[in-house]
GROMACS .gro file of C-alpha atoms in nm:
model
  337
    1UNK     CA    1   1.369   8.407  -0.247
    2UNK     CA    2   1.725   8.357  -0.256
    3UNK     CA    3   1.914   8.236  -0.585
    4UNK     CA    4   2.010   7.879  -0.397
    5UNK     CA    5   1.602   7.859  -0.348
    6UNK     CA    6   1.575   7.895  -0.685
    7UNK     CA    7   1.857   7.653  -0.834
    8UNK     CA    8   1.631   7.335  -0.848
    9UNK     CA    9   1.308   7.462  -0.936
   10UNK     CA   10   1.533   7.583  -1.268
   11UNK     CA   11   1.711   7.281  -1.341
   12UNK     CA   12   1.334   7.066  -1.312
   13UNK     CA   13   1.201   7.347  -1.541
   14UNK     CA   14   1.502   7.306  -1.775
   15UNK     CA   15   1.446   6.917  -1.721
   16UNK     CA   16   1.026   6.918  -1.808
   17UNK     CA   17   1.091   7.180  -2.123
   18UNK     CA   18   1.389   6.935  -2.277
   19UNK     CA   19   1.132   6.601  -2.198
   20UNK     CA   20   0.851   6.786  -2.389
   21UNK     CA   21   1.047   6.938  -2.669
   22UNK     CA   22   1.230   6.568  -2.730
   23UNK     CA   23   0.908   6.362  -2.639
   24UNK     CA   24   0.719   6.615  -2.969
   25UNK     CA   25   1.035   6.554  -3.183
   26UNK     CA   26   1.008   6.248  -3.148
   27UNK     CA   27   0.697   6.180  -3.196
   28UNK     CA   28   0.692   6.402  -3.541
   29UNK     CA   29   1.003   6.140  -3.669
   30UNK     CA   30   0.778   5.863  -3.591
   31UNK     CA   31   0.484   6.004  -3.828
   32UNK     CA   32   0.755   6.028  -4.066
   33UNK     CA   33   0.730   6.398  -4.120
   34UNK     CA   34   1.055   6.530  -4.274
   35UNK     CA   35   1.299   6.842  -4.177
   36UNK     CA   36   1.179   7.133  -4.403
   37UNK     CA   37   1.241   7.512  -4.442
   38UNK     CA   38   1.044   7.834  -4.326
   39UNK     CA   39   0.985   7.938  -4.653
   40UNK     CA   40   1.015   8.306  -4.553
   41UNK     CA   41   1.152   8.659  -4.643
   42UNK     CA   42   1.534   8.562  -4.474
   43UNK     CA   43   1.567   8.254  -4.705
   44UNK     CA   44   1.447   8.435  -5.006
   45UNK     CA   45   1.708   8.678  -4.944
   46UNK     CA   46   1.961   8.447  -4.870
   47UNK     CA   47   1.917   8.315  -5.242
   48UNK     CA   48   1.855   8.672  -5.395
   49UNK     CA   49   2.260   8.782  -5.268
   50UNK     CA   50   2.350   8.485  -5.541
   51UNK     CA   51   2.237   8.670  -5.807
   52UNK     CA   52   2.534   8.840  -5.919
   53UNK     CA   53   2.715   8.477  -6.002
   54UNK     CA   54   2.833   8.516  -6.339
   55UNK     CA   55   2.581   8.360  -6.569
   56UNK     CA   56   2.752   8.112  -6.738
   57UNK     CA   57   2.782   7.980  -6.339
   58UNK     CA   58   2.448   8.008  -6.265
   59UNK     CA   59   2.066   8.069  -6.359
   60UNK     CA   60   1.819   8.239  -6.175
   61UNK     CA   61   1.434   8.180  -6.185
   62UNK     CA   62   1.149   8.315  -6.107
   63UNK     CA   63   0.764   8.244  -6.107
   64UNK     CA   64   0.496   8.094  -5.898
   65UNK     CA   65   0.424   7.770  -5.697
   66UNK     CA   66   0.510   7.550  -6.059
   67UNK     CA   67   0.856   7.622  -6.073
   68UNK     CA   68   0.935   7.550  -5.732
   69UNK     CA   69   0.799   7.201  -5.755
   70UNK     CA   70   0.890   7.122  -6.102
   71UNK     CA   71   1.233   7.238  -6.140
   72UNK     CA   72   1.446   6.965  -5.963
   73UNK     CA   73   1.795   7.173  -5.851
   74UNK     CA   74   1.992   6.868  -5.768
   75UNK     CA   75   1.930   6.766  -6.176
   76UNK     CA   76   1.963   7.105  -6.320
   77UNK     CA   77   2.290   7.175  -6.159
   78UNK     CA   78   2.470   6.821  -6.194
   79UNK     CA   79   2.349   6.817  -6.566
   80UNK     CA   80   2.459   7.235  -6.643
   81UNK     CA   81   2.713   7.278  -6.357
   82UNK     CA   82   2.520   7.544  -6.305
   83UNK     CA   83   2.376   7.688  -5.975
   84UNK     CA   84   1.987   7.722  -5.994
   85UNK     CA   85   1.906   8.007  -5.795
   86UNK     CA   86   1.539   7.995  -5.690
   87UNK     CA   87   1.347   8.278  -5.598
   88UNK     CA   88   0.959   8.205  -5.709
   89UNK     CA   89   0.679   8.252  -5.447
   90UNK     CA   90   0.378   8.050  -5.415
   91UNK     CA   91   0.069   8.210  -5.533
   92UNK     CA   92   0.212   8.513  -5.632
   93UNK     CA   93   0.278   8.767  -5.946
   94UNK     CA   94   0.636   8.763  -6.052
   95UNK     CA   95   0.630   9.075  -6.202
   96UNK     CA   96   0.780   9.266  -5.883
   97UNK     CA   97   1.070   9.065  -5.855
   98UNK     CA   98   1.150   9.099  -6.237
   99UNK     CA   99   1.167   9.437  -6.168
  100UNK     CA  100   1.364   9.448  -5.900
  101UNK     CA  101   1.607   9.248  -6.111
  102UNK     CA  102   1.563   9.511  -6.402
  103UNK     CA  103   1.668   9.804  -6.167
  104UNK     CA  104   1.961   9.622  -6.027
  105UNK     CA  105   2.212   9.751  -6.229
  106UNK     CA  106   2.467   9.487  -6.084
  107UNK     CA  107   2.213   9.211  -6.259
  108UNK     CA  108   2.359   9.083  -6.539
  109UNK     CA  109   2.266   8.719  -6.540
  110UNK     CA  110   2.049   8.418  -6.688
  111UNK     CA  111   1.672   8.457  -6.574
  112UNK     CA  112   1.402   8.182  -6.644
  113UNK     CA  113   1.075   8.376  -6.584
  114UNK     CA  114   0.789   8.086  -6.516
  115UNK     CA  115   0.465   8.162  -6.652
  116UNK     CA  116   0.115   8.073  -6.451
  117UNK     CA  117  -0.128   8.292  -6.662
  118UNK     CA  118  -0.370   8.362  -6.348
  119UNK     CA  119  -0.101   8.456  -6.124
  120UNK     CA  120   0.176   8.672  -6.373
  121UNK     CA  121  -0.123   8.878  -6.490
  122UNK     CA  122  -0.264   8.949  -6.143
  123UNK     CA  123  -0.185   9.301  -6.052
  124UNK     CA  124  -0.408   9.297  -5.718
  125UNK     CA  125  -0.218   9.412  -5.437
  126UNK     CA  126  -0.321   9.071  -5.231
  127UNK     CA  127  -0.091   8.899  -5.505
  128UNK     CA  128   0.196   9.128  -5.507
  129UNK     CA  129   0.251   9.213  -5.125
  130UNK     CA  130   0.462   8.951  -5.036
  131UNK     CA  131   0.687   8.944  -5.295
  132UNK     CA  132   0.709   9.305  -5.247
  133UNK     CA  133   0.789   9.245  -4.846
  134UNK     CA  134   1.064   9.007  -4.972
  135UNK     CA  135   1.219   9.255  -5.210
  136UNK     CA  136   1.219   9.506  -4.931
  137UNK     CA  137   1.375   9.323  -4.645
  138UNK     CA  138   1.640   9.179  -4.922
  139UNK     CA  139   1.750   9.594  -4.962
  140UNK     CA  140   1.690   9.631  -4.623
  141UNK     CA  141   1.877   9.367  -4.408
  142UNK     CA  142   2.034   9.440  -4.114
  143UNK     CA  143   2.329   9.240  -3.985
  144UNK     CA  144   2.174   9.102  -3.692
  145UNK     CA  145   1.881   8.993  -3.927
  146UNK     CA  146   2.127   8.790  -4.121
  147UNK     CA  147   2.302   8.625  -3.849
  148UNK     CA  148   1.943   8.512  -3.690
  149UNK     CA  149   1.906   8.336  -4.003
  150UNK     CA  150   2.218   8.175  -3.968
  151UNK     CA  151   2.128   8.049  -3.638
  152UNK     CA  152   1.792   7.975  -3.776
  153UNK     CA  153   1.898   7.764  -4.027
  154UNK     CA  154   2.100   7.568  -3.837
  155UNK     CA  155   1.836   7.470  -3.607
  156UNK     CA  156   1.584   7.413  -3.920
  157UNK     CA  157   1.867   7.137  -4.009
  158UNK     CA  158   1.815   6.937  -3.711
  159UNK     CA  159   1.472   6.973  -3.607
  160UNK     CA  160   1.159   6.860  -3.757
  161UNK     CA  161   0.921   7.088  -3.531
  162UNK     CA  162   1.075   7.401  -3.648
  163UNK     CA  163   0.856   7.328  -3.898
  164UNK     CA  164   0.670   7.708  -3.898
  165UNK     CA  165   0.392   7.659  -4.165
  166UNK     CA  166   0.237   7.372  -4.021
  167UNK     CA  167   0.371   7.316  -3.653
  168UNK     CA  168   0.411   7.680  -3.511
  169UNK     CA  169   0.091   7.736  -3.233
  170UNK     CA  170  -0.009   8.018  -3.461
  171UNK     CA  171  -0.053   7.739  -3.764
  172UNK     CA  172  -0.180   7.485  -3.485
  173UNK     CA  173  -0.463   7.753  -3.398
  174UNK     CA  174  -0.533   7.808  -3.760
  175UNK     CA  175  -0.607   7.457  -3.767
  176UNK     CA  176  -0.850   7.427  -3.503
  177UNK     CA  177  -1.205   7.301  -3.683
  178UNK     CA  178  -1.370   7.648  -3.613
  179UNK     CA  179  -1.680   7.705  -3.892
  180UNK     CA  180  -1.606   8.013  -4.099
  181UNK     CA  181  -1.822   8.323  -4.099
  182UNK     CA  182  -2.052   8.381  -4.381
  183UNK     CA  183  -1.923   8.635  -4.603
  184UNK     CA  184  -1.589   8.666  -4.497
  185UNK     CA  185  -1.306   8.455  -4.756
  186UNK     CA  186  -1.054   8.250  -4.650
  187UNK     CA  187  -0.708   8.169  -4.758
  188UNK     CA  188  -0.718   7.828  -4.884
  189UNK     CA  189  -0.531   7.572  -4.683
  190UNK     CA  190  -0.314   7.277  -4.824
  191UNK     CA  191  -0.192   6.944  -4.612
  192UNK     CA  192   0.103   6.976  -4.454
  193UNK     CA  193   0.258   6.691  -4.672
  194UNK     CA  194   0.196   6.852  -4.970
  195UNK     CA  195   0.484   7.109  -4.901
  196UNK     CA  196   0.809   7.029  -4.760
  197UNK     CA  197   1.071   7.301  -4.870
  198UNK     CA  198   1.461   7.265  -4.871
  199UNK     CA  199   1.722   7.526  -4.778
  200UNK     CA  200   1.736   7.554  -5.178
  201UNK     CA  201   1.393   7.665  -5.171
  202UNK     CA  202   1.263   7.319  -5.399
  203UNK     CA  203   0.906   7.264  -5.280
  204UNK     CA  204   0.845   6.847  -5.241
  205UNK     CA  205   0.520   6.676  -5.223
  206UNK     CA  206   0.575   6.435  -4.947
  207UNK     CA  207   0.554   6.021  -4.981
  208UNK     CA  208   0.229   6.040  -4.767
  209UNK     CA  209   0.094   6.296  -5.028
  210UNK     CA  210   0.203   6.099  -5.304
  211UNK     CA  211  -0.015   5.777  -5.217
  212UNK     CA  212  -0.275   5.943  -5.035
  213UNK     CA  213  -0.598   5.966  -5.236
  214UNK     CA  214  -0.766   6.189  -4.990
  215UNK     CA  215  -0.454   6.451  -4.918
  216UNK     CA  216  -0.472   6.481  -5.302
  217UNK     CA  217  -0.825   6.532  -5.310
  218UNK     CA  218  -0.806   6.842  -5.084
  219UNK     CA  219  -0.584   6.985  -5.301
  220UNK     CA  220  -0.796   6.945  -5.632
  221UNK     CA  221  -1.099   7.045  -5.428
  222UNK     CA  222  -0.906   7.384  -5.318
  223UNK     CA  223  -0.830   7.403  -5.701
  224UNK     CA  224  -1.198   7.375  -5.798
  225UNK     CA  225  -1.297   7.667  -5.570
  226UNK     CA  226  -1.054   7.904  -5.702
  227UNK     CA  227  -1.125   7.728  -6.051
  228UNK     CA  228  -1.471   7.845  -6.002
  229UNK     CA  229  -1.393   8.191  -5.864
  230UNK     CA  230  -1.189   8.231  -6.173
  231UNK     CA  231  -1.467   8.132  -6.390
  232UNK     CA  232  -1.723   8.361  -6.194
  233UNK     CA  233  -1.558   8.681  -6.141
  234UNK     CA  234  -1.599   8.954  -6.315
  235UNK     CA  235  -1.284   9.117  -6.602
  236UNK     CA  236  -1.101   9.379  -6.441
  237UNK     CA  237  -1.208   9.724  -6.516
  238UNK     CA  238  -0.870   9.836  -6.607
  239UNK     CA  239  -0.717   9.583  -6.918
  240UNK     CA  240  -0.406   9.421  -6.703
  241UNK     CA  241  -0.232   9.264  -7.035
  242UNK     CA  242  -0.121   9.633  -7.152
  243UNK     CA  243   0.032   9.679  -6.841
  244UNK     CA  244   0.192   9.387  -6.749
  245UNK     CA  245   0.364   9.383  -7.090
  246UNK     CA  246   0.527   9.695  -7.078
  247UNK     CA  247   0.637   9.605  -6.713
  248UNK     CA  248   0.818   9.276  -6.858
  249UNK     CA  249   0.902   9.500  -7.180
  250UNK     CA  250   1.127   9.776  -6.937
  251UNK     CA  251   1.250   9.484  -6.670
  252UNK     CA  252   1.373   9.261  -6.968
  253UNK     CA  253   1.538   9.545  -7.203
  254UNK     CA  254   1.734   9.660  -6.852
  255UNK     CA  255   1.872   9.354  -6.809
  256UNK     CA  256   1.907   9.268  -7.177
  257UNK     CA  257   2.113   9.606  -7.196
  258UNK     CA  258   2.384   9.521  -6.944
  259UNK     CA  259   2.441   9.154  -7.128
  260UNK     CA  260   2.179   8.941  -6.941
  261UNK     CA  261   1.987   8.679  -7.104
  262UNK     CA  262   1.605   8.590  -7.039
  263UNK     CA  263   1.383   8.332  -7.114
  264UNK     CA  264   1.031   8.262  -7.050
  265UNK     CA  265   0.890   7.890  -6.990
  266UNK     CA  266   0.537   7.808  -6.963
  267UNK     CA  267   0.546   7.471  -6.704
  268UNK     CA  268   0.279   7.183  -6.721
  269UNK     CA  269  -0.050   7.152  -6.566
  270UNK     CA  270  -0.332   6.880  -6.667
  271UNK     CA  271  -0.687   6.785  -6.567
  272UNK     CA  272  -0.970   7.047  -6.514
  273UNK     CA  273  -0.686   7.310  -6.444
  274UNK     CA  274  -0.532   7.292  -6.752
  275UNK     CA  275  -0.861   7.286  -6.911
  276UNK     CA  276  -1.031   7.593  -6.759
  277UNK     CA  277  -0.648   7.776  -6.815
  278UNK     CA  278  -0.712   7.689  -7.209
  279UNK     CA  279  -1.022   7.880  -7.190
  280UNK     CA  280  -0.979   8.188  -7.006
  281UNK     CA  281  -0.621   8.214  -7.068
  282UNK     CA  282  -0.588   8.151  -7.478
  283UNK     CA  283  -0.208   8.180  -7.565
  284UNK     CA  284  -0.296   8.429  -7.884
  285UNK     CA  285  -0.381   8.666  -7.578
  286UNK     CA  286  -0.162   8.597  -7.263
  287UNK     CA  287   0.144   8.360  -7.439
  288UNK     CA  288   0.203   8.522  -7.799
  289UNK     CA  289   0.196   8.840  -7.712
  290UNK     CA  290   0.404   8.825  -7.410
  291UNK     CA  291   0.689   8.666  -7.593
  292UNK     CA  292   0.681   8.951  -7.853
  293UNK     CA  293   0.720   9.193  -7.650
  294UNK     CA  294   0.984   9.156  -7.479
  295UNK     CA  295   1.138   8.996  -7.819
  296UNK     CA  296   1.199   8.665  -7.608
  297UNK     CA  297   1.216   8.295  -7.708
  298UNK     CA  298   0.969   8.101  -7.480
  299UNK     CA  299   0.909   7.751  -7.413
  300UNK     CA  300   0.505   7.663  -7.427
  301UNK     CA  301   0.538   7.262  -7.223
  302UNK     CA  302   0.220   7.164  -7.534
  303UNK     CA  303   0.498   7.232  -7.809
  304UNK     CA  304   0.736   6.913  -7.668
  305UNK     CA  305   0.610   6.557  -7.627
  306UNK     CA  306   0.882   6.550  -7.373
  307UNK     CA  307   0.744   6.739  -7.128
  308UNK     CA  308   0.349   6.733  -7.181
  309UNK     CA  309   0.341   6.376  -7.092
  310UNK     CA  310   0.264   6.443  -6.713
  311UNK     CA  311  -0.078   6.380  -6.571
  312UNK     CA  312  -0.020   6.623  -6.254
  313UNK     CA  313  -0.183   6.444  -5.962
  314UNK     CA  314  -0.286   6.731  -5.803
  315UNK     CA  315  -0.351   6.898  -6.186
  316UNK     CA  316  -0.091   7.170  -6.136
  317UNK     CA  317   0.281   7.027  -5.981
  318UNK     CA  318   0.505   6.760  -6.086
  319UNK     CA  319   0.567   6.498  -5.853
  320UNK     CA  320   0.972   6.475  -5.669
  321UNK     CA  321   0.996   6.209  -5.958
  322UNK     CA  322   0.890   6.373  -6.283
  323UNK     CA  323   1.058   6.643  -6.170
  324UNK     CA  324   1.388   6.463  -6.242
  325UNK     CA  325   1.258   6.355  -6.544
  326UNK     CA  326   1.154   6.750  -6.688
  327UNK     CA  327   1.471   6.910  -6.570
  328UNK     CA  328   1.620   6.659  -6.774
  329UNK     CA  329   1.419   6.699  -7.086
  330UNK     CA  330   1.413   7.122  -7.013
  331UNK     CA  331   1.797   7.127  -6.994
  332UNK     CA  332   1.793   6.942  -7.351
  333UNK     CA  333   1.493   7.200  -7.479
  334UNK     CA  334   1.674   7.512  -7.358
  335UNK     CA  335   1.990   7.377  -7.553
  336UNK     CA  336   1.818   7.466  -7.836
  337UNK     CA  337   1.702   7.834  -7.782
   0.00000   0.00000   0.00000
């Protein structure tokens, strides 16, 4: 077949794929889903380059999911004139990324470590793999790697469906209503709505989540079966506190040493998750200790009316609007450490 022969049945090709890939953009902008970020290893490295911003320019944090959703960026850096870098992972241990920070000799900034008891005292490899894989492709990024991302981004920008989480075919497969096997644990799944990321890595509940009774049920149910797996399981057979507080002991007195500053906050939760977290994780064991240390001040949200006023719809994230309100009232707290 000649290359004429073969003209028009690639234009109509061209044609169908730019109908479909407009007809399902469309279609997501009518269900009012919004443009939101591949929360991945390339944007997590993108924010880990700022580090080196002097740190009376800028403040990095770290954590889990909390921080992500709680800290609003646009507040904390119109109120500071700082830059908030963020570089917390979802349902992870921090304690790698502290680290990392610790051996980086060229760190010498302001660090806000967040502090989800369940997750920053989780040494199990299942918990500290991807913050590992981020910390490695940070050191190890090629050029071409970074300019995909640049190209990546700027389709993110524009396109709803680039959505990878929720609207890649692997996602849509995951989806499928398939009955799980006995025996065999799943990751737990959350709505789409519940987690729209921008390129400054702030995690957003949607408006659909944010009126929808039964989107915010699925979330509290997920939290009551790893509620109850926390409640069930068995201690570890090795003590983790020992370890994890020298860890934070070396990370913090390496960055302490080249004239960084570091500061631990504790952010809210409410409900049966703040309930069960009183019981298993009592701040004479997990909180106290942890602050002394690494000799650091710490900010416990319990201590300040301003900021344990939030019933957490979902019992462990601020809403987009108090949000606003606890960057606001943090900003003033931190003032005074």
């Amino acid at each position: 077949m000649t290359a004429k022969n073969l003209f028009k049945p690639a234009i109509l090709t061209m044609l169908l794929s730019l109908v479909a890939i407009s007809s399902w953009e469309i279609y997501l902008r009518y269900q009012k889903i919004p443009i939101t970020y591949d929360d991945s290893a390339e944007l997590w490295a993108d924010k880990r380059k700022r580090v080196y911003i002097d740190k009376n320019k800028a403040t990095v944090f770290i954590g889990s999911s909390r921080i992500k959703y709680d800290l609003d960026i646009k507040t904390w850096e119109k109120t500071t004139g700082k830059e908030a870098i963020q570089l917390a992972i979802e349902g992870t241990c921090p304690l790698s990324i502290l680290e990392d920070l610790g051996n980086d000799t060229e760190f010498k900034g302001q660090l806000i470590i967040d502090v989800t008891e369940v997750l920053y005292y989780n040494l199990s490899p299942a918990f500290n793999k991807i913050p590992e894989s981020y910390i490695q492709y940070f050191h190890k990024q090629t050029y071409a790697q970074k300019a995909g991302f640049e190209i990546n981004h700027l389709l993110e920008s524009k396109f709803v469906f680039f959505n990878k989480k929720f609207l890649s075919l692997s996602a849509q497969l995951d989806n499928l209503p398939v009955s799980n096997r006995a025996g065999v644990p799943l990751a737990p799944k959350f709505p789409m709505d519940f987690i729209n990321v921008d390129f400054d890595r702030q995690t957003k509940m949607g408006e659909k989540f944010l009126t929808d009774k039964v989107l915010q049920k699925e979330v509290t149910n997920t939290w009551m079966m790893l509620l109850g797996m926390i409640r069930n399981s068995p201690p570890p057979k090795d003590n983790p506190i020992p370890i994890v507080l020298q860890k934070s002991k070396d990370a913090i007195d390496k960055i302490r040493s080249r004239g960084g500053e570091v500061l631990f906050i504790r952010t809210p939760s409410s409900g049966p998750y703040f309930e069960l977290e009183q019981a298993v994780f009592k701040r004479e064991i997990f909180w106290e200790p942890l602050l002394a240390a690494t000799v650091s001040k710490g900010i416990y949200f319990t201590d300040y009316p301003s900021i344990s006023k939030y019933n957490c719809i979902e019992w462990s994230h601020l809403t987009p609007e108090q949000a606003i309100d606890f960057t606001a009232e943090f900003i003033k707290i931190t003032s005074l450490h």
